[in-house]
Tab-separated table of C-alpha atoms in Angstrom:
chain	number	residue	atom	x	y	z
K	40	MET	CA	2.191	-76.411	-37.635
K	41	ALA	CA	5.682	-75.149	-38.317
K	42	LEU	CA	7.671	-73.525	-35.559
K	43	VAL	CA	10.799	-71.417	-35.800
K	44	LEU	CA	11.847	-70.183	-32.379
K	45	ALA	CA	14.019	-67.309	-33.511
K	46	GLY	CA	13.179	-64.758	-36.180
K	47	GLY	CA	10.954	-66.944	-38.332
K	48	LEU	CA	7.536	-68.294	-39.009
K	49	VAL	CA	5.324	-69.462	-36.175
K	50	ALA	CA	2.210	-71.360	-37.123
K	51	CYS	CA	0.177	-74.328	-36.141
K	52	GLY	CA	-2.800	-76.150	-37.476
K	53	GLY	CA	-5.126	-77.351	-36.255
K	54	GLY	CA	-12.526	-63.613	-15.076
K	55	ASP	CA	-9.897	-61.675	-17.103
K	56	GLY	CA	-6.664	-62.840	-15.536
K	57	VAL	CA	-4.731	-61.428	-18.496
K	58	GLY	CA	-4.061	-57.730	-18.168
K	59	SER	CA	-1.919	-55.271	-20.076
K	60	GLY	CA	1.239	-56.656	-18.489
K	61	GLY	CA	2.525	-53.098	-18.297
K	62	THR	CA	2.761	-52.868	-22.096
K	63	GLY	CA	-0.344	-50.748	-22.643
K	64	ALA	CA	-1.263	-53.118	-25.473
K	65	PRO	CA	-4.901	-54.185	-25.799
K	66	VAL	CA	-5.897	-57.777	-25.142
K	67	SER	CA	-6.033	-59.855	-28.315
K	68	SER	CA	-8.847	-62.405	-28.281
K	69	SER	CA	-9.873	-65.254	-30.560
K	70	GLY	CA	-13.012	-67.170	-29.671
K	71	THR	CA	-16.659	-68.021	-30.271
K	72	VAL	CA	-19.600	-65.629	-29.935
K	73	SER	CA	-21.617	-66.994	-27.001
K	74	GLY	CA	-24.141	-64.195	-26.521
K	75	PHE	CA	-25.333	-60.662	-27.005
K	76	GLY	CA	-25.932	-57.964	-24.501
K	77	SER	CA	-23.295	-56.111	-25.813
K	78	VAL	CA	-21.418	-59.179	-27.114
K	79	TRP	CA	-20.147	-62.219	-25.234
K	80	VAL	CA	-17.159	-64.215	-26.498
K	81	ASP	CA	-16.418	-67.486	-24.713
K	82	GLY	CA	-18.387	-66.313	-21.675
K	83	LEU	CA	-16.670	-62.901	-21.437
K	84	GLU	CA	-18.864	-59.782	-21.777
K	85	LEU	CA	-17.508	-57.061	-24.076
K	86	ASP	CA	-18.801	-53.623	-25.006
K	87	ASP	CA	-19.129	-53.525	-28.799
K	88	THR	CA	-21.218	-50.351	-29.117
K	89	GLN	CA	-18.407	-48.579	-30.997
K	90	ALA	CA	-16.926	-51.651	-32.668
K	91	ARG	CA	-16.479	-51.959	-36.396
K	92	VAL	CA	-17.502	-55.418	-37.665
K	93	ARG	CA	-15.749	-56.794	-40.724
K	94	LEU	CA	-14.969	-60.091	-42.397
K	95	ASP	CA	-11.580	-61.694	-41.859
K	96	SER	CA	-10.889	-61.915	-45.577
K	97	ALA	CA	-8.417	-60.675	-48.185
K	98	GLU	CA	-8.495	-58.009	-50.857
K	99	GLY	CA	-10.149	-59.342	-53.995
K	100	ALA	CA	-11.550	-62.435	-52.275
K	101	PRO	CA	-15.041	-63.522	-53.416
K	102	ASP	CA	-16.474	-63.598	-49.876
K	103	LEU	CA	-16.082	-59.861	-49.258
K	104	PRO	CA	-19.561	-58.569	-48.287
K	105	SER	CA	-21.464	-55.987	-50.309
K	106	GLY	CA	-23.276	-54.603	-47.250
K	107	PRO	CA	-23.017	-54.317	-43.471
K	108	LEU	CA	-22.248	-57.447	-41.443
K	109	ARG	CA	-24.131	-58.698	-38.414
K	110	LEU	CA	-22.708	-60.864	-35.679
K	111	GLY	CA	-24.351	-64.218	-35.041
K	112	LEU	CA	-24.291	-66.719	-32.213
K	113	GLY	CA	-21.643	-69.387	-32.722
K	114	GLN	CA	-19.500	-67.356	-35.091
K	115	ARG	CA	-15.753	-67.520	-34.676
K	116	VAL	CA	-14.288	-64.031	-34.197
K	117	GLU	CA	-10.979	-62.211	-33.719
K	118	LEU	CA	-10.906	-58.955	-31.762
K	119	GLU	CA	-8.958	-56.679	-29.440
K	120	PHE	CA	-10.277	-54.947	-26.344
K	121	GLU	CA	-9.087	-52.570	-23.647
K	122	THR	CA	-10.282	-52.637	-20.051
K	123	GLU	CA	-11.238	-49.246	-18.626
K	124	ALA	CA	-10.811	-48.252	-14.966
K	125	SER	CA	-14.499	-49.040	-14.454
K	126	GLY	CA	-13.871	-52.628	-15.579
K	127	ARG	CA	-15.746	-52.154	-18.859
K	128	ARG	CA	-14.055	-54.030	-21.712
K	129	VAL	CA	-14.295	-51.951	-24.889
K	130	VAL	CA	-13.860	-53.481	-28.354
K	131	SER	CA	-12.788	-51.381	-31.343
K	132	GLU	CA	-13.046	-53.984	-34.109
K	133	ILE	CA	-14.464	-57.494	-34.538
K	134	ARG	CA	-13.416	-59.747	-37.413
K	135	ILE	CA	-15.727	-62.630	-38.353
K	136	SER	CA	-13.753	-65.685	-39.451
K	137	SER	CA	-15.544	-68.729	-40.892
K	138	GLN	CA	-13.701	-72.009	-41.403
K	139	VAL	CA	-15.295	-73.056	-44.686
K	140	ILE	CA	-17.944	-71.812	-47.112
K	141	GLY	CA	-19.035	-74.211	-49.816
K	142	PRO	CA	-21.336	-77.067	-50.775
K	143	VAL	CA	-22.228	-80.066	-48.658
K	144	THR	CA	-20.354	-82.928	-50.343
K	145	SER	CA	-21.513	-85.707	-47.996
K	146	VAL	CA	-24.316	-85.969	-45.468
K	147	SER	CA	-23.315	-89.117	-43.606
K	148	PRO	CA	-20.626	-88.485	-42.531
K	149	LEU	CA	-21.070	-84.726	-42.879
K	150	LYS	CA	-18.533	-83.080	-45.167
K	151	VAL	CA	-18.484	-79.541	-46.547
K	152	ALA	CA	-16.240	-78.926	-49.564
K	153	GLY	CA	-14.557	-82.224	-48.710
K	154	GLN	CA	-13.862	-81.182	-45.104
K	155	PRO	CA	-15.174	-83.513	-42.356
K	156	VAL	CA	-17.474	-81.533	-40.030
K	157	ARG	CA	-18.525	-82.557	-36.514
K	158	VAL	CA	-21.882	-81.359	-35.136
K	159	ASN	CA	-21.160	-80.967	-31.417
K	160	THR	CA	-23.783	-81.695	-28.752
K	161	ASP	CA	-21.371	-82.026	-25.796
K	162	ALA	CA	-20.327	-78.734	-24.170
K	163	ALA	CA	-17.273	-80.409	-22.624
K	164	GLN	CA	-15.973	-81.001	-26.163
K	165	GLY	CA	-16.269	-77.328	-27.153
K	166	PRO	CA	-18.927	-74.867	-28.326
K	167	LEU	CA	-22.289	-76.465	-29.050
K	168	THR	CA	-23.229	-76.346	-32.734
K	169	LEU	CA	-25.961	-73.853	-33.675
K	170	LEU	CA	-27.832	-74.712	-36.878
K	171	VAL	CA	-29.210	-71.825	-38.933
K	172	GLY	CA	-31.583	-72.479	-41.817
K	173	VAL	CA	-32.214	-76.132	-40.970
K	174	ALA	CA	-33.845	-77.702	-37.923
K	175	ASP	CA	-31.469	-80.658	-37.876
K	176	ALA	CA	-28.165	-81.524	-39.547
K	177	SER	CA	-29.840	-84.547	-41.151
K	178	ALA	CA	-31.921	-82.082	-43.197
K	179	LEU	CA	-28.829	-80.839	-45.045
K	180	GLN	CA	-28.574	-81.981	-48.647
K	181	VAL	CA	-25.621	-82.688	-50.908
K	182	GLY	CA	-24.897	-79.580	-52.973
K	183	GLN	CA	-26.481	-77.196	-50.467
K	184	ARG	CA	-24.196	-74.228	-49.711
K	185	VAL	CA	-23.359	-73.638	-46.065
K	186	GLU	CA	-21.049	-71.518	-43.958
K	187	VAL	CA	-19.257	-73.373	-41.171
K	188	HIS	CA	-17.650	-71.752	-38.135
K	189	GLY	CA	-15.379	-73.637	-35.770
K	190	LEU	CA	-11.845	-74.972	-35.562
K	191	ALA	CA	-10.076	-78.038	-36.853
K	192	ARG	CA	-9.157	-80.705	-34.328
K	193	THR	CA	-7.583	-84.132	-34.373
K	194	SER	CA	-9.198	-86.658	-32.084
K	195	GLY	CA	-8.663	-90.393	-32.208
K	196	GLY	CA	-6.540	-89.934	-35.320
K	197	VAL	CA	-9.411	-88.254	-37.200
K	198	ARG	CA	-9.033	-84.625	-38.321
K	199	GLU	CA	-12.311	-82.710	-38.533
K	200	ILE	CA	-13.867	-79.281	-38.088
K	201	LEU	CA	-15.558	-79.022	-34.698
K	202	ALA	CA	-18.426	-76.770	-35.769
K	203	SER	CA	-19.813	-74.012	-33.555
K	204	ARG	CA	-22.229	-72.788	-36.249
K	205	ILE	CA	-23.528	-74.192	-39.544
K	206	ALA	CA	-25.656	-71.771	-41.539
K	207	THR	CA	-27.242	-72.301	-44.928
K	208	VAL	CA	-26.211	-69.794	-47.580
K	209	ASP	CA	-28.414	-68.580	-50.415
K	210	GLY	CA	-26.385	-69.570	-53.464
K	211	ALA	CA	-28.903	-68.401	-56.070
K	212	GLY	CA	-27.159	-66.567	-58.878
K	213	GLN	CA	-23.709	-67.013	-57.325
K	214	SER	CA	-20.618	-68.543	-58.856
K	215	PRO	CA	-19.531	-71.724	-57.029
K	216	TRP	CA	-16.738	-70.013	-55.073
K	217	LEU	CA	-15.265	-71.651	-51.993
K	218	ARG	CA	-13.480	-70.488	-48.845
K	219	LEU	CA	-11.367	-73.099	-47.068
K	220	SER	CA	-9.105	-73.032	-44.013
K	221	GLY	CA	-6.723	-75.545	-42.528
K	222	SER	CA	-3.179	-76.843	-42.285
K	223	VAL	CA	-1.111	-77.724	-45.342
K	224	MET	CA	-0.628	-81.493	-45.630
K	225	GLY	CA	1.073	-83.566	-48.324
K	226	LEU	CA	2.776	-80.557	-49.921
K	227	THR	CA	4.227	-81.020	-53.428
K	228	SER	CA	5.499	-78.522	-55.993
K	229	GLY	CA	1.992	-77.625	-57.098
K	230	SER	CA	-0.532	-78.998	-54.634
K	231	PHE	CA	-1.374	-79.872	-51.039
K	232	ARG	CA	-4.338	-81.281	-49.156
K	233	LEU	CA	-6.857	-79.636	-46.862
K	234	GLY	CA	-8.873	-82.391	-45.231
K	235	GLY	CA	-10.356	-84.524	-47.998
K	236	LEU	CA	-9.717	-81.972	-50.747
K	237	ARG	CA	-6.654	-81.463	-52.928
K	238	VAL	CA	-5.668	-77.830	-53.527
K	239	GLN	CA	-3.719	-77.041	-56.688
K	240	TRP	CA	-2.097	-73.770	-57.617
K	241	ASP	CA	-0.246	-72.363	-60.640
K	242	GLY	CA	1.286	-69.116	-61.850
K	243	ARG	CA	-2.087	-67.338	-61.747
K	244	THR	CA	-2.614	-68.075	-58.057
K	245	VAL	CA	-1.973	-65.136	-55.723
K	246	ILE	CA	-0.088	-66.237	-52.591
K	247	VAL	CA	0.129	-63.725	-49.741
K	248	PRO	CA	2.147	-62.526	-47.964
K	249	GLY	CA	4.638	-62.707	-50.812
K	250	GLN	CA	7.677	-63.054	-48.556
K	251	GLN	CA	6.379	-66.309	-47.061
K	252	ALA	CA	6.499	-69.721	-48.697
K	253	LEU	CA	4.077	-72.588	-48.300
K	254	ALA	CA	5.348	-75.274	-45.943
K	255	GLU	CA	4.059	-78.507	-44.458
K	256	GLY	CA	1.835	-77.818	-41.449
K	257	VAL	CA	1.448	-74.083	-42.067
K	258	SER	CA	-2.091	-72.718	-41.602
K	259	VAL	CA	-3.665	-71.250	-44.728
K	260	ARG	CA	-6.881	-69.848	-46.081
K	261	VAL	CA	-7.823	-70.636	-49.674
K	262	TRP	CA	-10.312	-69.039	-52.068
K	263	THR	CA	-11.383	-70.366	-55.441
K	264	ARG	CA	-14.055	-69.232	-57.893
K	265	GLY	CA	-13.942	-72.472	-59.866
K	266	GLY	CA	-15.771	-74.814	-57.513
K	267	ILE	CA	-14.812	-78.435	-56.874
K	268	LEU	CA	-13.310	-80.269	-59.842
K	269	GLY	CA	-12.240	-83.821	-60.588
K	270	PRO	CA	-13.772	-87.233	-59.869
K	271	PRO	CA	-15.540	-88.003	-56.557
K	272	ASP	CA	-12.637	-90.161	-55.370
K	273	ASP	CA	-10.052	-87.387	-55.936
K	274	PRO	CA	-11.723	-83.962	-55.803
K	275	TYR	CA	-9.591	-80.863	-56.143
K	276	VAL	CA	-9.800	-77.099	-56.471
K	277	LEU	CA	-7.615	-74.673	-58.387
K	278	ALA	CA	-6.845	-71.885	-55.935
K	279	ASP	CA	-7.266	-68.267	-56.985
K	280	ARG	CA	-5.777	-66.965	-53.743
K	281	ILE	CA	-3.878	-68.548	-50.848
K	282	GLN	CA	-3.279	-66.616	-47.642
K	283	ILE	CA	-0.586	-67.916	-45.278
K	284	LEU	CA	-1.838	-67.296	-41.754
K	285	ARG	CA	0.466	-66.115	-39.037
K	286	ARG	CA	-0.170	-64.970	-35.478
K	287	GLN	CA	1.378	-61.540	-34.915
K	288	TRP	CA	1.235	-59.746	-31.595
K	289	GLN	CA	3.109	-56.991	-29.826
K	290	ARG	CA	5.849	-57.721	-27.332
K	291	GLN	CA	4.276	-59.004	-24.085
K	292	GLN	CA	0.777	-58.411	-25.463
K	293	PRO	CA	-1.907	-60.241	-23.444
K	294	VAL	CA	-3.755	-62.876	-25.436
K	295	ARG	CA	-6.953	-64.913	-24.889
K	296	LEU	CA	-7.655	-67.958	-27.049
K	297	SER	CA	-9.956	-70.951	-27.148
K	298	GLY	CA	-9.848	-74.123	-29.162
K	299	PRO	CA	-8.784	-77.761	-29.302
K	300	VAL	CA	-5.238	-78.637	-28.258
K	301	GLN	CA	-3.132	-79.636	-31.248
K	302	VAL	CA	0.345	-81.118	-31.598
K	303	CYS	CA	2.751	-78.558	-33.088
K	304	SER	CA	4.833	-79.666	-36.040
K	305	ASP	CA	8.592	-79.156	-35.639
K	306	ALA	CA	8.140	-78.309	-31.949
K	307	PRO	CA	8.615	-80.891	-29.196
K	308	SER	CA	5.259	-81.762	-27.634
K	309	LEU	CA	6.961	-82.036	-24.249
K	310	PHE	CA	7.506	-78.264	-24.294
K	311	TYR	CA	4.835	-76.803	-26.610
K	312	VAL	CA	1.204	-77.215	-27.621
K	313	CYS	CA	-0.790	-75.387	-30.284
K	314	VAL	CA	-4.228	-73.818	-29.837
K	315	ALA	CA	-6.012	-71.743	-32.506
K	316	ASP	CA	-2.857	-71.285	-34.615
K	317	ALA	CA	-0.759	-70.185	-31.623
K	318	VAL	CA	2.286	-71.941	-30.184
K	319	ILE	CA	2.119	-72.080	-26.377
K	320	GLU	CA	4.878	-72.996	-23.950
K	321	ARG	CA	3.884	-75.866	-21.643
K	322	SER	CA	6.627	-75.628	-19.032
K	323	SER	CA	5.465	-72.240	-17.683
K	324	ALA	CA	1.751	-73.090	-17.907
K	325	GLN	CA	-0.863	-73.677	-15.240
K	326	VAL	CA	-3.992	-75.786	-15.764
K	327	SER	CA	-7.113	-74.890	-13.809
K	328	GLY	CA	-8.979	-77.971	-12.653
K	329	GLY	CA	-6.367	-80.340	-14.021
K	330	SER	CA	-2.705	-80.846	-14.871
K	331	LEU	CA	-0.385	-80.565	-17.857
K	332	ASP	CA	-1.171	-84.213	-18.585
K	333	ASP	CA	-4.712	-83.098	-19.496
K	334	LEU	CA	-3.434	-81.039	-22.438
K	335	VAL	CA	-3.934	-83.894	-24.861
K	336	GLU	CA	-4.668	-83.572	-28.549
K	337	GLY	CA	-8.292	-82.648	-29.192
K	338	ARG	CA	-9.036	-81.394	-25.631
K	339	TYR	CA	-10.903	-78.063	-25.800
K	340	VAL	CA	-9.354	-75.334	-23.660
K	341	ASP	CA	-9.546	-71.636	-22.886
K	342	VAL	CA	-6.133	-69.960	-22.650
K	343	GLN	CA	-4.779	-66.701	-21.252
K	344	ALA	CA	-1.125	-65.840	-21.853
K	345	HIS	CA	1.398	-63.195	-22.934
K	346	TYR	CA	3.364	-63.083	-26.186
K	347	ASP	CA	7.132	-63.540	-26.112
K	348	ALA	CA	8.256	-61.707	-29.262
K	349	ALA	CA	11.810	-63.081	-29.076
K	350	LEU	CA	10.681	-66.712	-29.166
K	351	GLN	CA	7.417	-65.988	-31.042
K	352	VAL	CA	5.429	-68.108	-28.578
K	353	LEU	CA	2.884	-67.535	-25.823
K	354	ARG	CA	4.270	-67.915	-22.309
K	355	GLY	CA	2.923	-67.865	-18.758
K	356	ALA	CA	-0.223	-69.556	-20.041
K	357	ARG	CA	-3.191	-70.375	-17.844
K	358	PHE	CA	-5.328	-73.146	-19.314
K	359	ALA	CA	-8.936	-73.808	-18.319
K	360	LEU	CA	-10.310	-77.155	-19.441
K	361	ARG	CA	-13.684	-76.665	-21.127
K	362	THR	CA	-16.468	-78.444	-19.229
K	363	ASP	CA	-20.238	-78.595	-19.327
K	364	ALA	CA	-20.268	-76.058	-16.471
K	365	SER	CA	-17.968	-73.514	-18.179
K	366	GLU	CA	-19.303	-69.972	-18.534
K	367	ALA	CA	-18.412	-70.211	-22.214
K	368	SER	CA	-21.041	-72.963	-22.577
K	369	VAL	CA	-23.875	-70.609	-21.610
K	370	ALA	CA	-25.753	-68.815	-24.411
K	371	ARG	CA	-26.979	-65.296	-23.650
K	372	LEU	CA	-29.376	-63.207	-25.734
K	373	ALA	CA	-30.756	-59.744	-25.077
K	374	GLY	CA	-33.197	-57.897	-27.282
K	375	GLU	CA	-36.749	-57.526	-28.482
K	376	VAL	CA	-39.013	-60.557	-28.834
K	377	SER	CA	-40.497	-61.323	-32.250
K	378	GLY	CA	-41.984	-64.288	-34.090
K	379	VAL	CA	-43.808	-65.669	-31.066
K	380	SER	CA	-45.346	-69.072	-31.731
K	381	GLY	CA	-46.374	-71.095	-28.701
K	382	PHE	CA	-43.242	-71.764	-26.646
K	383	ARG	CA	-40.925	-70.491	-29.376
K	384	PHE	CA	-39.827	-66.933	-30.201
K	385	THR	CA	-36.915	-65.050	-31.771
K	386	VAL	CA	-34.327	-62.708	-30.239
K	387	ARG	CA	-31.416	-61.249	-32.203
K	388	GLY	CA	-32.186	-63.538	-35.123
K	389	THR	CA	-31.955	-66.665	-32.953
K	390	PHE	CA	-34.820	-69.033	-32.101
K	391	VAL	CA	-35.501	-69.509	-28.389
K	392	GLU	CA	-37.607	-72.293	-26.898
K	393	TRP	CA	-39.009	-72.434	-23.367
K	394	ASN	CA	-41.700	-74.272	-21.417
K	395	ALA	CA	-44.092	-73.673	-18.541
K	396	SER	CA	-41.444	-74.577	-15.957
K	397	THR	CA	-38.761	-72.194	-17.308
K	398	PRO	CA	-37.852	-69.644	-14.584
K	399	ARG	CA	-39.036	-66.218	-15.783
K	400	ASP	CA	-40.495	-62.947	-14.581
K	401	CYS	CA	-42.759	-62.554	-17.636
K	402	ASP	CA	-44.104	-64.553	-20.544
K	403	PRO	CA	-42.383	-63.607	-23.827
K	404	ALA	CA	-44.632	-61.503	-26.033
K	405	HIS	CA	-44.081	-59.621	-29.270
K	406	GLY	CA	-42.145	-56.385	-28.668
K	407	VAL	CA	-41.134	-57.207	-25.083
K	408	ARG	CA	-37.425	-56.773	-24.363
K	409	VAL	CA	-35.893	-59.769	-22.620
K	410	ARG	CA	-32.636	-61.256	-21.415
K	411	VAL	CA	-32.360	-64.986	-22.058
K	412	THR	CA	-29.818	-67.444	-20.707
K	413	GLY	CA	-29.755	-71.023	-21.902
K	414	ARG	CA	-28.002	-73.662	-23.995
K	415	ILE	CA	-27.735	-74.137	-27.729
K	416	ALA	CA	-29.789	-77.124	-28.851
K	417	GLY	CA	-29.774	-77.655	-32.601
K	418	ASP	CA	-31.428	-74.681	-34.310
K	419	HIS	CA	-32.367	-72.814	-31.118
K	420	VAL	CA	-31.389	-71.773	-27.602
K	421	ARG	CA	-33.211	-73.739	-24.920
K	422	ALA	CA	-33.933	-71.113	-22.262
K	423	THR	CA	-33.005	-71.784	-18.632
K	424	ARG	CA	-34.086	-68.295	-17.537
K	425	ILE	CA	-36.010	-65.388	-19.093
K	426	GLU	CA	-35.892	-61.882	-17.630
K	427	CYS	CA	-37.969	-58.942	-18.803
K	428	VAL	CA	-36.135	-55.667	-19.321
K	429	ASN	CA	-37.922	-52.402	-18.587
K	430	PRO	CA	-37.910	-50.072	-21.609
């Protein structure tokens, strides 16, 4: 989480309100997919009918897809949108950004590629974890490949990935490549640590962008085709590619972010906090439903602010403390019903469960188009309301 307040690197680990600010720049948003209708991100509805969906990856990386991508509930995404005079928010591109892809290396506690992972069941702590491919996290097995979405947080001195989605990945016939994200810790001349894993690099490792150097606390993404090496008590990977991550916005561009509050390295915590790799000024901030004292490490927040290009920080921030009642905690699905089995069916590739007391204006049946609101509960959305949609 390095911070240079003039002409240097800025990084950290770890209703609309925001308009164009007179710049004409689109709103930049980083958050969690919370529904489909078009698409909902952290409780905000966006029109994605013309949006291009791609993976937030790098040229030559092993995770580049061979076919079209599909958005999924709980995925972490980056996007930009513009608000039309009608109020419709139109997205041009959505980038899917997973935190780690690799094997389960421990079940209790859960670790993926050596990274501690928290399955979240408390909406006040952040997005609830959706499980895809397993009914319960206890069903995961060591060696099983999974894709984890979420953000790193430090809480009670423990650094972990607060997962919004854990999906099993078919690894048949694949090389044991890994994708890792996090903040550089314990940097030496040829290695650093990401969570519980040591990352080594040598002259064959591609580091981008070339004009930036690795530094303690800087956020990075790492790819390796060699899998996890070394003994169980000191696992390591030899990186094929390391991408140094940097937030770049236009002058006064409006920005929306969500994530756990983190302490910024090399920036006084009295004046700055970090959220989702962005440095945010505290002194000009407002906190809805709380005070600046609530911006403690690990607290999940939603942020709206504008980018100060001179200082390379976000200013004029409005923080909303994530609670169980937050709109971002509501899951929304719209589409055609399939796979009906008792009180369970599928919409947009997501299991939905309901019961006889669930408010509804029809009973879900195969081929019926519905709108579902509810809460993520393990491998499904537990419906709190079901509405039928006329064809």
